Amino acid sequence: MKYNNPITIFLFLSLSFLPSMQNKLTPDYYKKTCPTFLDTVRRIVNEKQHNTPSTAAATLRLLFHDCMVGGCDASILVTSNAYNKAERDHTVNLPLSGDGFDAVLRVKNVLELECPNVVSCADILAAAAGELVANSGGPTLTVQFGRKDSLESKISSSENQFPLPNMTMSQVITLFTKKGFSVQEMVALIGAHTIGMSHCDQFAHRLFGFSKTSETDPAYSPEYAAGLRKLCENYTKDSTMAAYNDVITPVKFDNMYFKNLRRGLGLLATDSALFTDPRTKPFVETYADDEGKFFQDFSRAIEKLSALDIKTGKEGEVRSRCDSFNSLN
Ligand code: HEM
Ligand SMILES: *[C@@H]1O[C@H](CO)[C@@H](O)[C@H](O)[C@H]1NC(C)=O
Ligand SMILES: *[C@@H]1O[C@H](CO)[C@@H](O)[C@H](O)[C@H]1NC(C)=O
């Protein structure tokens, strides 16, 4: 490959400007306009996490679901009305726990008193998720700010944007690649399953009548499968039944999720597949052996996720209520 033809040089120069163009966010965006911002986020979300330990996982997943569709712009927080069906009503978003929404709304309520109309809901969500990861024992994330909130939220935008537990690893990789993530970054991000829960209907096919030869998925350790069968025995009648994603240290943000995958303790089919697929297995091994490396890679990947397609200036607004646009449209 030669680099001296004009088109190649042009491409090279424009590409080399991309990182600085995308870097519209800064760590001290609210330093002058809302100096209490980070302290307030910390105080409110840590208090909520203390009373409701499901908050951290709920908020982290909410950030993931916000950022995957049209970027990190709080479009996930908008509620539907008579004129508009919003993102959060898409089937893929229905299981999102109310604790994440509540954490953001609580922070917003306080910030609207401290510095009205200044802090975007998208920034609150990113800050809250970062703080809660650290609060759960995970890495300290360098979250940057300056996101504007979206001017729309459409249920149809969520179609085909999310990985599902019944997808093949190739489908999952394609999805993350489309958003600019490498396989390694993807594996690090899925390490978020070190906290939180999944409802039985998301993995029940692995427990009841899995195949002609095996009632349960042989990728599960037998004891784990037996425990899950018991836990989920009434799941068709009681849809609230759910299991911890990380059965060993369910509320601690650590690398136990990856260690679990080696022992047949991956809850979702895609979790188990990370350990069997030769494209992802080496990263699972690395992260299972080295928590520091997992923390480092997770931090970079989540910072990248939380800067996806962010809106600035007139592309968005600072909502005064996180669940609705400033003007009815
Ligand atoms: C292969 C990719 C992924 C698949 C198939 C997947 C699927 C799921 C499913 C089905 C649940 C359970 C939902 C429920 O029943 O309530 C879940 C929970 C969760 N996911 Fe993922 N996910 C993936 C990647 C990610 C990523 C990249 C993140 C964040 C960076 C993430 C964060 C979470 C968290 C924190 C929970 C627990 C939520 C709670 O307890 O409220 N997931 N995921
Ligand atoms: C996965 O399950 C959903 C329903 O839960 C279904 O709509 C979809 O087609 C399935 N995808 C694959 C790849 O099997
Ligand atoms: C399932 O339902 C049966 C009958 O109501 C009850 O005895 C059992 O404890 C339930 N199992 C779980 C895990 O809730």
Short mmCIF file of C-alpha atoms and ligand atoms in Angstrom, two decimals:
data_model
loop_
_atom_site.label_atom_id
_atom_site.label_comp_id
_atom_site.label_asym_id
_atom_site.label_seq_id
_atom_site.Cartn_x
_atom_site.Cartn_y
_atom_site.Cartn_z
CA MET A 1 0.00 0.00 0.00
CA LYS A 2 1.34 3.38 -0.99
CA TYR A 3 0.51 6.44 1.05
CA ASN A 4 1.56 9.11 -1.42
CA ASN A 5 -1.55 9.31 -3.57
CA PRO A 6 -3.64 12.42 -2.88
CA ILE A 7 -6.82 10.56 -1.96
CA THR A 8 -5.02 8.40 0.57
CA ILE A 9 -3.37 11.47 2.09
CA PHE A 10 -6.69 13.30 2.20
CA LEU A 11 -8.36 10.33 3.89
CA PHE A 12 -5.50 9.99 6.34
CA LEU A 13 -5.63 13.67 7.28
CA SER A 14 -9.39 13.73 7.75
CA LEU A 15 -9.34 10.55 9.79
CA SER A 16 -6.57 11.86 11.99
CA PHE A 17 -8.79 14.82 12.90
CA LEU A 18 -11.69 12.58 13.90
CA PRO A 19 -10.66 11.93 17.51
CA SER A 20 -10.46 15.64 18.32
CA MET A 21 -13.73 16.35 16.50
CA GLN A 22 -15.50 13.65 18.47
CA ASN A 23 -13.99 14.77 21.72
CA LYS A 24 -16.69 17.34 22.48
CA LEU A 25 -16.97 16.28 26.10
CA THR A 26 -14.88 17.57 29.00
CA PRO A 27 -14.54 16.43 32.62
CA ASP A 28 -15.18 19.91 34.07
CA TYR A 29 -18.05 21.02 31.82
CA TYR A 30 -20.18 22.12 34.82
CA LYS A 31 -17.34 23.50 36.94
CA LYS A 32 -18.58 27.09 36.66
CA THR A 33 -22.26 26.60 35.86
CA CYS A 34 -23.05 23.91 38.42
CA PRO A 35 -20.17 23.32 40.84
CA THR A 36 -22.24 20.98 43.04
CA PHE A 37 -23.07 18.64 40.11
CA LEU A 38 -20.80 15.69 40.91
CA ASP A 39 -21.22 15.92 44.68
CA THR A 40 -24.99 15.91 44.27
CA VAL A 41 -24.94 12.93 41.89
CA ARG A 42 -22.73 11.04 44.35
CA ARG A 43 -24.82 11.85 47.39
CA ILE A 44 -28.17 10.96 45.81
CA VAL A 45 -27.19 7.77 43.97
CA ASN A 46 -25.11 6.36 46.80
CA GLU A 47 -27.97 6.92 49.22
CA LYS A 48 -30.37 5.19 46.83
CA GLN A 49 -27.92 2.32 46.27
CA HIS A 50 -27.63 1.90 50.04
CA ASN A 51 -31.41 1.53 50.40
CA THR A 52 -31.98 -0.29 47.09
CA PRO A 53 -28.96 -2.40 46.07
CA SER A 54 -30.42 -3.13 42.62
CA THR A 55 -29.83 0.52 41.65
CA ALA A 56 -26.27 0.14 40.34
CA ALA A 57 -27.09 -2.62 37.84
CA ALA A 58 -30.32 -0.93 36.80
CA THR A 59 -28.52 2.36 36.09
CA LEU A 60 -25.61 0.77 34.24
CA ARG A 61 -27.98 -1.16 31.96
CA LEU A 62 -30.03 1.99 31.42
CA LEU A 63 -26.91 3.79 30.19
CA PHE A 64 -26.16 0.89 27.82
CA HIS A 65 -29.68 0.98 26.42
CA ASP A 66 -29.63 4.77 26.08
CA CYS A 67 -26.28 4.90 24.28
CA MET A 68 -26.92 2.04 21.83
CA VAL A 69 -29.81 3.91 20.20
CA GLY A 70 -28.98 7.30 18.72
CA GLY A 71 -26.20 7.88 21.24
CA CYS A 72 -26.17 8.87 24.91
CA ASP A 73 -28.94 11.47 24.85
CA ALA A 74 -31.46 10.40 27.50
CA SER A 75 -33.91 9.36 24.77
CA ILE A 76 -34.58 6.24 26.85
CA LEU A 77 -36.00 8.36 29.71
CA VAL A 78 -38.86 9.92 27.76
CA THR A 79 -42.32 8.52 28.42
CA SER A 80 -44.86 7.87 25.70
CA ASN A 81 -47.88 10.14 25.29
CA ALA A 82 -50.93 10.29 23.04
CA TYR A 83 -48.83 11.63 20.14
CA ASN A 84 -45.61 9.65 20.48
CA LYS A 85 -44.61 6.08 21.34
CA ALA A 86 -41.17 6.40 22.96
CA GLU A 87 -38.08 4.15 22.99
CA ARG A 88 -38.65 2.88 26.49
CA ASP A 89 -41.86 1.11 25.40
CA HIS A 90 -40.02 -1.17 22.96
CA THR A 91 -40.12 -4.82 24.18
CA VAL A 92 -36.34 -4.85 24.54
CA ASN A 93 -36.54 -1.95 27.03
CA LEU A 94 -39.57 -3.12 29.03
CA PRO A 95 -37.52 -5.20 31.50
CA LEU A 96 -35.35 -2.17 32.39
CA SER A 97 -35.68 -1.79 36.13
CA GLY A 98 -37.43 1.34 37.41
CA ASP A 99 -34.56 1.91 39.86
CA GLY A 100 -32.33 3.33 37.13
CA PHE A 101 -34.97 5.81 35.93
CA ASP A 102 -35.69 6.76 39.53
CA ALA A 103 -32.01 7.39 40.31
CA VAL A 104 -31.73 9.87 37.42
CA LEU A 105 -35.03 11.62 38.24
CA ARG A 106 -34.03 12.06 41.88
CA VAL A 107 -30.72 13.67 40.94
CA LYS A 108 -32.49 15.88 38.42
CA ASN A 109 -34.99 17.11 41.02
CA VAL A 110 -32.18 18.27 43.30
CA LEU A 111 -30.07 19.77 40.52
CA GLU A 112 -33.02 21.78 39.22
CA LEU A 113 -33.03 23.54 42.60
CA GLU A 114 -29.25 23.99 42.76
CA CYS A 115 -28.67 25.04 39.14
CA PRO A 116 -31.89 25.21 37.14
CA ASN A 117 -31.85 24.32 33.43
CA VAL A 118 -28.12 23.60 33.37
CA VAL A 119 -27.39 19.88 33.68
CA SER A 120 -28.65 17.53 30.97
CA CYS A 121 -30.37 14.25 31.82
CA ALA A 122 -27.90 12.43 29.56
CA ASP A 123 -24.99 13.74 31.68
CA ILE A 124 -26.77 12.78 34.89
CA LEU A 125 -27.25 9.22 33.63
CA ALA A 126 -23.59 8.90 32.62
CA ALA A 127 -22.37 10.36 35.93
CA ALA A 128 -24.74 8.19 37.97
CA ALA A 129 -23.72 4.97 36.22
CA GLY A 130 -20.03 5.81 36.66
CA GLU A 131 -20.44 6.60 40.34
CA LEU A 132 -22.42 3.41 40.97
CA VAL A 133 -19.79 1.22 39.28
CA ALA A 134 -17.19 2.66 41.64
CA ASN A 135 -19.55 2.37 44.61
CA SER A 136 -20.00 -1.35 43.83
CA GLY A 137 -16.27 -2.04 44.00
CA GLY A 138 -15.49 -1.42 40.33
CA PRO A 139 -13.01 0.95 38.70
CA THR A 140 -13.17 4.74 39.04
CA LEU A 141 -14.35 5.93 35.64
CA THR A 142 -13.32 9.20 34.03
CA VAL A 143 -16.73 10.34 32.86
CA GLN A 144 -16.83 13.44 30.68
CA PHE A 145 -19.73 15.85 30.27
CA GLY A 146 -21.43 18.17 27.81
CA ARG A 147 -24.15 15.92 26.32
CA LYS A 148 -27.44 17.48 25.28
CA ASP A 149 -30.76 15.64 25.66
CA SER A 150 -32.50 14.38 22.55
CA LEU A 151 -35.38 16.16 20.87
CA GLU A 152 -37.04 12.89 19.97
CA SER A 153 -37.54 9.34 21.19
CA LYS A 154 -39.15 6.84 18.87
CA ILE A 155 -40.12 3.28 19.71
CA SER A 156 -39.06 2.16 16.22
CA SER A 157 -35.43 3.32 16.72
CA SER A 158 -34.83 0.48 19.18
CA GLU A 159 -35.62 -2.20 16.59
CA ASN A 160 -32.67 -4.56 16.00
CA GLN A 161 -30.24 -2.41 18.00
CA PHE A 162 -29.74 -4.73 20.97
CA PRO A 163 -28.01 -8.01 21.58
CA LEU A 164 -30.40 -10.77 22.68
CA PRO A 165 -29.48 -13.89 24.64
CA ASN A 166 -30.66 -16.11 21.76
CA MET A 167 -28.35 -14.52 19.19
CA THR A 168 -25.31 -16.29 17.79
CA MET A 169 -21.93 -14.83 18.76
CA SER A 170 -21.50 -13.69 15.14
CA GLN A 171 -24.73 -11.67 15.38
CA VAL A 172 -23.65 -10.16 18.69
CA ILE A 173 -20.21 -9.26 17.35
CA THR A 174 -21.75 -7.66 14.24
CA LEU A 175 -23.96 -5.51 16.44
CA PHE A 176 -21.08 -4.22 18.57
CA THR A 177 -18.84 -3.78 15.54
CA LYS A 178 -21.48 -1.51 13.98
CA LYS A 179 -21.16 0.74 17.04
CA GLY A 180 -17.38 0.80 16.66
CA PHE A 181 -16.37 -1.71 19.34
CA SER A 182 -13.70 -4.36 18.93
CA VAL A 183 -14.36 -7.91 20.14
CA GLN A 184 -12.15 -7.23 23.15
CA GLU A 185 -14.04 -4.05 24.04
CA MET A 186 -17.30 -5.97 23.65
CA VAL A 187 -16.19 -8.72 26.04
CA ALA A 188 -15.05 -6.09 28.57
CA LEU A 189 -18.43 -4.30 28.32
CA ILE A 190 -20.41 -7.51 28.80
CA GLY A 191 -18.43 -7.88 32.03
CA ALA A 192 -21.14 -5.52 33.33
CA HIS A 193 -23.01 -8.78 33.95
CA THR A 194 -20.90 -9.08 37.11
CA ILE A 195 -23.84 -7.28 38.76
CA GLY A 196 -27.60 -7.37 38.36
CA MET A 197 -30.26 -9.89 37.50
CA SER A 198 -32.01 -11.60 34.60
CA HIS A 199 -35.60 -12.78 34.53
CA CYS A 200 -36.23 -16.51 34.12
CA ASP A 201 -37.85 -16.14 30.69
CA GLN A 202 -34.47 -14.96 29.35
CA PHE A 203 -32.80 -18.33 30.01
CA ALA A 204 -35.67 -20.79 30.74
CA HIS A 205 -35.17 -22.62 27.43
CA ARG A 206 -31.82 -23.78 28.85
CA LEU A 207 -33.55 -25.35 31.87
CA PHE A 208 -36.71 -27.04 30.66
CA GLY A 209 -36.73 -29.39 27.65
CA PHE A 210 -33.45 -28.05 26.27
CA SER A 211 -32.90 -30.87 23.76
CA LYS A 212 -33.89 -34.45 22.96
CA THR A 213 -30.93 -35.78 24.88
CA SER A 214 -30.68 -33.31 27.73
CA GLU A 215 -33.35 -31.60 29.81
CA THR A 216 -30.92 -28.77 30.68
CA ASP A 217 -28.18 -27.07 28.68
CA PRO A 218 -24.97 -29.10 29.21
CA ALA A 219 -23.02 -25.83 29.19
CA TYR A 220 -24.39 -25.27 32.72
CA SER A 221 -22.72 -27.01 35.63
CA PRO A 222 -25.25 -29.65 36.85
CA GLU A 223 -25.62 -28.08 40.32
CA TYR A 224 -26.19 -24.62 38.86
CA ALA A 225 -28.80 -25.97 36.42
CA ALA A 226 -30.60 -27.75 39.27
CA GLY A 227 -30.65 -24.57 41.37
CA LEU A 228 -31.94 -22.47 38.49
CA ARG A 229 -34.66 -25.02 37.68
CA LYS A 230 -35.89 -24.75 41.24
CA LEU A 231 -35.72 -20.96 41.26
CA CYS A 232 -37.60 -20.69 37.96
CA GLU A 233 -40.09 -23.52 38.46
CA ASN A 234 -43.07 -21.12 38.52
CA TYR A 235 -41.76 -18.60 36.01
CA THR A 236 -44.65 -18.97 33.57
CA LYS A 237 -47.07 -17.98 36.35
CA ASP A 238 -44.79 -15.46 38.09
CA SER A 239 -42.91 -13.38 35.53
CA THR A 240 -40.99 -11.51 38.26
CA MET A 241 -38.78 -14.53 39.05
CA ALA A 242 -35.15 -13.60 38.36
CA ALA A 243 -31.62 -14.88 39.03
CA TYR A 244 -28.36 -13.06 39.76
CA ASN A 245 -26.17 -12.69 36.67
CA ASP A 246 -23.15 -13.44 38.89
CA VAL A 247 -24.24 -16.11 41.34
CA ILE A 248 -21.05 -15.92 43.46
CA THR A 249 -20.67 -12.16 44.12
CA PRO A 250 -23.99 -10.77 42.83
CA VAL A 251 -23.72 -7.13 43.93
CA LYS A 252 -19.95 -6.68 43.72
CA PHE A 253 -18.41 -5.24 40.59
CA ASP A 254 -15.44 -7.58 40.12
CA ASN A 255 -14.11 -10.12 37.59
CA MET A 256 -16.09 -13.02 39.09
CA TYR A 257 -18.39 -13.03 36.05
CA PHE A 258 -15.46 -14.20 33.89
CA LYS A 259 -14.32 -16.77 36.45
CA ASN A 260 -17.89 -18.08 36.52
CA LEU A 261 -17.90 -18.65 32.76
CA ARG A 262 -15.10 -21.23 33.19
CA ARG A 263 -17.18 -23.13 35.77
CA GLY A 264 -20.42 -23.40 33.78
CA LEU A 265 -22.01 -20.53 35.70
CA GLY A 266 -22.87 -18.27 32.76
CA LEU A 267 -26.56 -17.43 33.13
CA LEU A 268 -27.60 -16.34 29.63
CA ALA A 269 -26.80 -18.38 26.52
CA THR A 270 -24.63 -15.50 25.25
CA ASP A 271 -22.72 -15.47 28.55
CA SER A 272 -21.82 -19.15 28.16
CA ALA A 273 -21.02 -18.61 24.48
CA LEU A 274 -18.33 -16.04 25.37
CA PHE A 275 -16.37 -18.95 26.81
CA THR A 276 -16.91 -21.39 23.95
CA ASP A 277 -16.38 -19.07 20.99
CA PRO A 278 -12.70 -18.93 19.97
CA ARG A 279 -13.02 -15.21 19.13
CA THR A 280 -14.06 -14.23 22.66
CA LYS A 281 -12.60 -16.98 24.85
CA PRO A 282 -9.04 -15.53 25.03
CA PHE A 283 -10.42 -12.28 26.50
CA VAL A 284 -12.58 -14.17 28.99
CA GLU A 285 -9.41 -16.01 30.12
CA THR A 286 -7.45 -12.77 30.41
CA TYR A 287 -10.13 -11.02 32.45
CA ALA A 288 -10.75 -14.08 34.67
CA ASP A 289 -7.03 -14.11 35.53
CA ASP A 290 -6.45 -10.38 35.83
CA GLU A 291 -9.05 -8.13 37.43
CA GLY A 292 -6.85 -5.06 36.96
CA LYS A 293 -6.81 -5.63 33.20
CA PHE A 294 -10.60 -6.09 33.18
CA PHE A 295 -11.08 -2.84 35.12
CA GLN A 296 -8.75 -0.96 32.78
CA ASP A 297 -10.45 -2.26 29.61
CA PHE A 298 -13.95 -1.89 31.03
CA SER A 299 -13.22 1.75 31.94
CA ARG A 300 -12.00 2.60 28.44
CA ALA A 301 -14.90 0.76 26.79
CA ILE A 302 -17.59 2.32 28.99
CA GLU A 303 -16.07 5.78 28.42
CA LYS A 304 -16.29 5.07 24.69
CA LEU A 305 -19.87 3.83 25.04
CA SER A 306 -20.85 6.91 27.00
CA ALA A 307 -19.48 9.20 24.28
CA LEU A 308 -21.28 7.51 21.36
CA ASP A 309 -22.98 9.98 18.97
CA ILE A 310 -23.40 12.63 21.62
CA LYS A 311 -25.48 15.70 20.79
CA THR A 312 -24.15 19.19 21.37
CA GLY A 313 -25.41 22.75 20.77
CA LYS A 314 -28.67 22.93 18.84
CA GLU A 315 -28.75 19.18 18.22
CA GLY A 316 -30.38 18.85 21.61
CA GLU A 317 -31.59 20.62 24.72
CA VAL A 318 -31.28 20.52 28.49
CA ARG A 319 -34.61 19.06 29.50
CA SER A 320 -36.22 20.47 32.62
CA ARG A 321 -37.90 17.12 33.19
CA CYS A 322 -36.02 14.01 32.15
CA ASP A 323 -39.15 12.16 31.08
CA SER A 324 -40.47 14.75 28.64
CA PHE A 325 -39.26 17.25 26.05
CA ASN A 326 -39.28 20.96 26.90
CA SER A 327 -41.78 21.69 24.17
CA LEU A 328 -44.64 19.37 23.31
CA ASN A 329 -43.93 18.13 19.81
C1 HEM B 1 -24.24 -10.10 24.45
C2 HEM B 1 -24.58 -8.92 24.91
C3 HEM B 1 -25.67 -8.73 25.92
C4 HEM B 1 -26.84 -9.41 26.06
C5 HEM B 1 -27.40 -10.54 25.19
C6 HEM B 1 -27.50 -8.89 27.24
C7 HEM B 1 -28.74 -9.29 27.70
C8 HEM B 1 -29.22 -9.01 28.94
C9 HEM B 1 -30.44 -9.53 29.48
C10 HEM B 1 -31.42 -10.45 28.74
C11 HEM B 1 -30.56 -9.09 30.76
C12 HEM B 1 -31.69 -9.40 31.74
C13 HEM B 1 -32.85 -8.47 31.55
C14 HEM B 1 -33.97 -8.85 32.46
O1 HEM B 1 -34.42 -9.99 32.41
O2 HEM B 1 -34.41 -8.00 33.26
C15 HEM B 1 -29.40 -8.26 31.02
C16 HEM B 1 -29.16 -7.63 32.22
C17 HEM B 1 -28.14 -6.71 32.39
N1 HEM B 1 -27.27 -6.26 31.42
FE1 HEM B 1 -26.96 -7.13 29.63
N2 HEM B 1 -26.72 -7.89 27.77
C18 HEM B 1 -25.60 -7.76 27.00
C19 HEM B 1 -24.60 -6.82 27.18
C20 HEM B 1 -24.58 -5.89 28.18
C21 HEM B 1 -23.71 -4.74 28.25
C22 HEM B 1 -22.70 -4.37 27.18
C23 HEM B 1 -24.01 -4.08 29.40
C24 HEM B 1 -23.44 -2.79 29.97
C25 HEM B 1 -22.34 -2.22 29.63
C26 HEM B 1 -25.03 -4.84 30.07
C27 HEM B 1 -25.52 -4.55 31.33
C28 HEM B 1 -26.47 -5.31 31.97
C29 HEM B 1 -26.80 -5.15 33.38
C30 HEM B 1 -26.12 -4.23 34.36
C31 HEM B 1 -27.86 -6.03 33.64
C32 HEM B 1 -28.62 -6.20 34.97
C33 HEM B 1 -29.78 -5.25 34.99
C34 HEM B 1 -30.52 -5.22 36.32
O3 HEM B 1 -30.24 -6.02 37.21
O4 HEM B 1 -31.38 -4.34 36.47
N3 HEM B 1 -25.38 -5.90 29.29
N4 HEM B 1 -28.62 -8.21 29.89
C1 LIG B 2 -34.83 -14.28 19.75
O1 LIG B 2 -36.05 -14.19 20.47
C2 LIG B 2 -36.92 -13.17 20.05
C3 LIG B 2 -38.13 -13.19 20.94
O2 LIG B 2 -37.78 -13.19 22.27
C4 LIG B 2 -37.30 -13.38 18.59
O3 LIG B 2 -38.12 -12.32 18.15
C5 LIG B 2 -36.02 -13.44 17.74
O4 LIG B 2 -36.35 -13.74 16.42
C6 LIG B 2 -35.05 -14.46 18.27
N1 LIG B 2 -33.78 -14.31 17.55
C7 LIG B 2 -33.02 -15.32 17.15
C8 LIG B 2 -31.74 -14.96 16.49
O5 LIG B 2 -33.33 -16.50 17.33
C1 LIG B 3 -43.77 -22.49 43.21
O1 LIG B 3 -45.13 -22.68 43.52
C2 LIG B 3 -45.36 -23.69 44.50
C3 LIG B 3 -46.87 -23.89 44.63
O2 LIG B 3 -47.51 -22.66 44.76
C4 LIG B 3 -44.70 -23.30 45.81
O3 LIG B 3 -44.87 -24.29 46.78
C5 LIG B 3 -43.21 -23.08 45.56
O4 LIG B 3 -42.56 -22.60 46.74
C6 LIG B 3 -42.98 -22.09 44.44
N1 LIG B 3 -41.55 -22.00 44.13
C7 LIG B 3 -40.81 -20.87 44.14
C8 LIG B 3 -39.38 -20.98 43.81
O5 LIG B 3 -41.30 -19.79 44.41
#
